[in-house]
Short mmCIF file of C-alpha atoms and ligand atoms in Angstrom, two decimals:
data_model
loop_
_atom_site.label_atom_id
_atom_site.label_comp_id
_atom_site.label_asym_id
_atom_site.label_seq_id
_atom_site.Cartn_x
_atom_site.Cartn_y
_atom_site.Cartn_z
CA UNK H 1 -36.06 -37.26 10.15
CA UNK H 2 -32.58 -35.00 10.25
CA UNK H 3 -31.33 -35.96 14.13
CA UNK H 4 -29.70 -33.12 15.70
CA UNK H 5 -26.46 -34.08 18.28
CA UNK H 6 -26.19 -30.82 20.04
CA UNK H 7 -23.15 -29.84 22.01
CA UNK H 8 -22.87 -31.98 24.73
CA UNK H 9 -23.93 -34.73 22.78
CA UNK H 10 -20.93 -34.88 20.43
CA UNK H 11 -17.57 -37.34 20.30
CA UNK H 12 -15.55 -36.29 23.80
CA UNK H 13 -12.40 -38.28 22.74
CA UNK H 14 -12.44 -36.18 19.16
CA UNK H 15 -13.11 -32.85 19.85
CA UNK H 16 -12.27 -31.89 23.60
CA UNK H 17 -8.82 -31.60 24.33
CA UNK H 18 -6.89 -31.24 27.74
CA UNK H 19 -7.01 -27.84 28.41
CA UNK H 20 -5.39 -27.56 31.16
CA UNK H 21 -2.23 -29.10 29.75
CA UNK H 22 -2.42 -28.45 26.37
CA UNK H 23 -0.88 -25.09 25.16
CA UNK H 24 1.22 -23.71 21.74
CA UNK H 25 3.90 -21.71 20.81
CA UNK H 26 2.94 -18.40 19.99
CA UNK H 27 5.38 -17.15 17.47
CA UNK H 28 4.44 -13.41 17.14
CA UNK H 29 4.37 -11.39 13.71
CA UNK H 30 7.46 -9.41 14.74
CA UNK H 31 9.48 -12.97 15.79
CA UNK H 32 10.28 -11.32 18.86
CA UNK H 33 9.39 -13.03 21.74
CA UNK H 34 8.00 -16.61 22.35
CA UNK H 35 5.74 -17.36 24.69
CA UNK H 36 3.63 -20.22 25.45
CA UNK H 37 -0.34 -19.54 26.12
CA UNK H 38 -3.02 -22.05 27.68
CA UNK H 39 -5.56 -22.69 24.79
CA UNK H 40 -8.26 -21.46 27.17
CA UNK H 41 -6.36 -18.38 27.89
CA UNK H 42 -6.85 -14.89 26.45
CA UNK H 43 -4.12 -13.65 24.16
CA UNK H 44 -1.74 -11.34 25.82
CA UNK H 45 0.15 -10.41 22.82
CA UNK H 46 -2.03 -8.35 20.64
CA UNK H 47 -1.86 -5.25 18.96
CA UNK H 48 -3.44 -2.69 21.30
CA UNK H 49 -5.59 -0.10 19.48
CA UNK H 50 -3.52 2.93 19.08
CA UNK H 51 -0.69 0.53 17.72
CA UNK H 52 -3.32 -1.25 15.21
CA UNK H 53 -4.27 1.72 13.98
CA UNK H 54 -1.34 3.00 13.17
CA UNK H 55 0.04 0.29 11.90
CA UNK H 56 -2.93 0.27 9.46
CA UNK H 57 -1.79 4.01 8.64
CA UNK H 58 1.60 2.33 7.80
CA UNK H 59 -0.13 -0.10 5.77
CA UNK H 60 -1.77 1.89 3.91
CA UNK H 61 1.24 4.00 3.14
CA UNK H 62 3.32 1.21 0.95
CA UNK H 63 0.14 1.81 -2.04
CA UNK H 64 1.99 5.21 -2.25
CA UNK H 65 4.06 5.58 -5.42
CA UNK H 66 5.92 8.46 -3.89
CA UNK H 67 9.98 7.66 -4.40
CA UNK H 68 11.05 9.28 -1.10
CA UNK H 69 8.16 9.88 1.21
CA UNK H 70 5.24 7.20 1.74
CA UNK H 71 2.18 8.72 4.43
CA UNK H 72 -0.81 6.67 4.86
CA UNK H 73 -3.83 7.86 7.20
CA UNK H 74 -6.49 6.28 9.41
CA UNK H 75 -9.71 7.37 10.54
CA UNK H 76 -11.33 5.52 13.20
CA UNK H 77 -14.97 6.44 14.71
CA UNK H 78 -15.36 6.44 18.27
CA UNK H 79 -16.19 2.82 18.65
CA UNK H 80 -13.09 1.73 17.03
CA UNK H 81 -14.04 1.45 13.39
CA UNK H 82 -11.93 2.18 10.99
CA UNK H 83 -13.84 4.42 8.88
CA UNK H 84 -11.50 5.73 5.87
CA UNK H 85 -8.29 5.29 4.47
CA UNK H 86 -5.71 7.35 2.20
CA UNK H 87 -1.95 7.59 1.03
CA UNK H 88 -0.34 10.26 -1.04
CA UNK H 89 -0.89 10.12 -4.28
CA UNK H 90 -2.24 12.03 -7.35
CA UNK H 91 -5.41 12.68 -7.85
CA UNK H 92 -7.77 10.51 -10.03
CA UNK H 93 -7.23 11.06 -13.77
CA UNK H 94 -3.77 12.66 -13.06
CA UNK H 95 -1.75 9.56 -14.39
CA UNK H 96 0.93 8.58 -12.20
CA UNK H 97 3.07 7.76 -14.41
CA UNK H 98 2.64 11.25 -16.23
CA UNK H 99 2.91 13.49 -13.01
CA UNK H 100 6.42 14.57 -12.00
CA UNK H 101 7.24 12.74 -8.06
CA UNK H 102 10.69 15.06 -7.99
CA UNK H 103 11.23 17.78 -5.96
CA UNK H 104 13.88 19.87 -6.91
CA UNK H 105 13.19 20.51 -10.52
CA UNK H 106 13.70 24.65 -10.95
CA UNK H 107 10.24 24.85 -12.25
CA UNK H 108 7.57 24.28 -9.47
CA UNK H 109 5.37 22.97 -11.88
CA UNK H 110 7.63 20.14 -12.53
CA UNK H 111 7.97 18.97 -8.97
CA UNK H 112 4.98 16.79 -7.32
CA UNK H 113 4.01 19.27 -4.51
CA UNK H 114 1.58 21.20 -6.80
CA UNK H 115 -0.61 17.72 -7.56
CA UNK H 116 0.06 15.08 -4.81
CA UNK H 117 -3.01 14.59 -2.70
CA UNK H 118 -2.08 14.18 0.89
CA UNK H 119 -2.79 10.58 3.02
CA UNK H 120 -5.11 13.07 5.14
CA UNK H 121 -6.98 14.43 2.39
CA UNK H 122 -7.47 11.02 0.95
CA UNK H 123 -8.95 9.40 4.01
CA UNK H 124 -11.20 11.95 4.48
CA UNK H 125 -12.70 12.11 0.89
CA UNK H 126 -12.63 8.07 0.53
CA UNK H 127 -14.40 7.64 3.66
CA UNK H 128 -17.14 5.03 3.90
CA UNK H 129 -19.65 6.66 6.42
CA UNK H 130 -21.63 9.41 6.51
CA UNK H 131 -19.34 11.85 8.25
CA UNK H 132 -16.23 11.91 10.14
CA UNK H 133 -17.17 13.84 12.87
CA UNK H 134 -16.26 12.72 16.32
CA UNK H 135 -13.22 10.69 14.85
CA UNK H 136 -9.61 10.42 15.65
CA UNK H 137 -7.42 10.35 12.33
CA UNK H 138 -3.92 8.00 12.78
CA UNK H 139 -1.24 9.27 10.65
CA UNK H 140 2.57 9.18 10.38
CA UNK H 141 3.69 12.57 9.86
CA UNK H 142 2.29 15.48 11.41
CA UNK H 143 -0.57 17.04 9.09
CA UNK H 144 0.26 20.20 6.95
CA UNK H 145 -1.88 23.36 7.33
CA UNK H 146 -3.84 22.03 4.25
CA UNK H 147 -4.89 18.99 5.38
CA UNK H 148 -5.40 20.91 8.80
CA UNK H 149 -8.26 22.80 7.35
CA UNK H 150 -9.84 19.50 5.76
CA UNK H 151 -9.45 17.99 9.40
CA UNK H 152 -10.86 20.91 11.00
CA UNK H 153 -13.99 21.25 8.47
CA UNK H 154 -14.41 17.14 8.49
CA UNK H 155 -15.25 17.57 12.24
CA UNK H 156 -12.28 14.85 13.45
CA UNK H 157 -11.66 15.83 16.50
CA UNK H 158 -8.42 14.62 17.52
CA UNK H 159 -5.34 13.64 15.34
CA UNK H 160 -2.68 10.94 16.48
CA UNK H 161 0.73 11.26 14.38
CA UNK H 162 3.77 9.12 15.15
CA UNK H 163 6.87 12.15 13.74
CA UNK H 164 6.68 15.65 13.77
CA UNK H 165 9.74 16.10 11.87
CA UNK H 166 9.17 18.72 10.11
CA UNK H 167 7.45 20.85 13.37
CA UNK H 168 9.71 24.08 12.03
CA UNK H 169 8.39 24.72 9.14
CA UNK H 170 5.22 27.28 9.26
CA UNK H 171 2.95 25.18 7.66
CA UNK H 172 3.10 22.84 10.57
CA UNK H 173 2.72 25.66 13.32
CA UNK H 174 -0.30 27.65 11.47
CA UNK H 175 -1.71 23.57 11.75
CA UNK H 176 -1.11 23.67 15.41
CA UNK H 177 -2.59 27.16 15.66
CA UNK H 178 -5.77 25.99 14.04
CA UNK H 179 -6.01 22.67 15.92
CA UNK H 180 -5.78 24.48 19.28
CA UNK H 181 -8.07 27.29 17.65
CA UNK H 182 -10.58 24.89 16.78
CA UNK H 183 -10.45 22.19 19.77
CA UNK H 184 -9.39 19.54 17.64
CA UNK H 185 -6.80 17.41 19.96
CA UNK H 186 -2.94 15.95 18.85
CA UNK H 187 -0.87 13.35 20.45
CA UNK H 188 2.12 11.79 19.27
CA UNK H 189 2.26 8.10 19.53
CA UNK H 190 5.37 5.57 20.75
CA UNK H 191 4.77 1.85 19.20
CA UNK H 192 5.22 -0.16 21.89
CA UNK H 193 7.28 -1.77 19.12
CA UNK H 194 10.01 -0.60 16.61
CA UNK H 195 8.71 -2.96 14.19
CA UNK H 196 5.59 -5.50 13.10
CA UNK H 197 6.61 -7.75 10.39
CA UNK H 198 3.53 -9.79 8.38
CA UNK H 199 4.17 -13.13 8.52
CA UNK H 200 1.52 -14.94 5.27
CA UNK H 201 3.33 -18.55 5.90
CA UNK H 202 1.85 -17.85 9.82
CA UNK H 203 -1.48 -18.73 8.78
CA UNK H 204 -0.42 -22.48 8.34
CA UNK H 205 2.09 -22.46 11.35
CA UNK H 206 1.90 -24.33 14.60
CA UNK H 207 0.07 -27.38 12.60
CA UNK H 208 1.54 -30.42 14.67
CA UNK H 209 0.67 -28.63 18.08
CA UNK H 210 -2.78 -27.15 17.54
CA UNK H 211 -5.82 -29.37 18.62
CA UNK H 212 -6.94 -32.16 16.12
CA UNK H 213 -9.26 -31.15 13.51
CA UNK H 214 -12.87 -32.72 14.20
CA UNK H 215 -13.98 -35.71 12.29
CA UNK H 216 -17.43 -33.67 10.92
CA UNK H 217 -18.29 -37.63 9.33
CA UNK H 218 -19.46 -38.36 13.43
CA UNK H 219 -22.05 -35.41 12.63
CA UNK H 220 -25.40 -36.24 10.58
N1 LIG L 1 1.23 14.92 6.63
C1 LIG L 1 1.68 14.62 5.39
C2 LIG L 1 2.92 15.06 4.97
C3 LIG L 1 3.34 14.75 3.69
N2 LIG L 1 2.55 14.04 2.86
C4 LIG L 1 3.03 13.68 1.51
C5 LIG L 1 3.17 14.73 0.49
C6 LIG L 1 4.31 14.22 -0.39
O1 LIG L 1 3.83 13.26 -1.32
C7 LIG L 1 5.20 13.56 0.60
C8 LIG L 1 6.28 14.48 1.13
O2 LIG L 1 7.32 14.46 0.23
P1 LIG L 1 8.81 14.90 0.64
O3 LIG L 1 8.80 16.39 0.80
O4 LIG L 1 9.14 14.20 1.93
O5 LIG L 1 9.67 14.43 -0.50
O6 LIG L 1 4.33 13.16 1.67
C9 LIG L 1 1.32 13.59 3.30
O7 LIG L 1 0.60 12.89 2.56
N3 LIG L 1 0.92 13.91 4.55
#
């Protein structure tokens, strides 16, 4: 018969370890700052949610095979899902590699504006739930009047953009007038840090300090 060793039953010398001296070095994905965290401790250093999801947006953004500007988008459901994704690109069946991605060819048809599919536009339509309504949609640059209307009609309620750089131009104030129109919400967000660098080699860091591995061949 299979003999279960529950919890309290197992090795103490092999899998407890001193917890209240034993502790790490917490190298964080930007290399910033150090510090050194109790192993029974909460994390202090993570990402907080307006910050993840944005960074997500950012993420996104480096699929883009725009040469000069790269905008990815985030929708997140008001329990903190993340419920779409987009970047600018062209639209399915428009080959990328056919499509013009200048800008200042004399002939608008030659310049990307009249194909490119905004990072807005492309979170909405690839979104995996039902609807979007009631969400909060993280992107970089302030959305155009287009993607506005899409926002609007989606039901998102509240749009979180890091730049409003290009807040002159009309297409960015008829947004604003439709937003407030409409009672959809904008903030702008600060990172609470310039940058976040992704670390893969992190995965196997911090070997020689981190708690032994079990020996599972105690377990039957
Ligand atoms: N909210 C925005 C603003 C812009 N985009 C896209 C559209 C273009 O691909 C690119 C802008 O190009 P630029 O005029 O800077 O050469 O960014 C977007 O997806 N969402």
């Amino acid at each position: 018969m299979e003999h279960q060793i529950n919890a309290d039953e197992s090795e103490p010398e092999i899998c407890s370890i001193n917890e209240t001296t034993q502790c790490y070095d917490n190298v964080t994905a930007d290399n910033t700052s150090i510090e050194t965290e109790t192993l029974n401790e909460k994390r202090k250093n993570y990402l907080s949610w307006d910050d993840f999801f944005m960074a997500t947006a950012f993420l996104v953004a480096k699929r883009s095979k725009d040469p000069v500007t790269q905008v990815g988008a985030c929708i997140v459901s008001p329990d903190k899902k993340i419920v779409g994704t987009g970047y600018n690109g062209m639209p399915i069946g428009c080959n990328d590699d056919n499509f013009p991605w200048g800008k200042n060819n004399p002939s608008k048809l030659e310049n990307k504006y009249f194909y490119v599919c905004h990072a807005e536009m492309n979170a909405v339509l690839n979104k995996n739930s039902m609807d979007v309504r009631n969400c909060t949609i993280y992107v970089a640059l302030f959305p155009c009047n287009e993607c506005a209307k899409i926002i609007i009609q989606s039901g998102i309620k509240e749009v979180v953009y890091l730049s409003d750089k290009y807040s002159f131009k009309p297409e960015m104030v008829a947004s604003k007038r439709m937003f407030k129109a409409s009672g959809v919400s904008f903030r702008q967000h600060t990172p609470s840090k310039q940058q976040l660098v992704l670390d893969f080699s992190e995965v196997n860091s911090n070997m020689t300090q981190m708690p032994s591995t079990p020996d599972k061949s105690n377990y039957k």
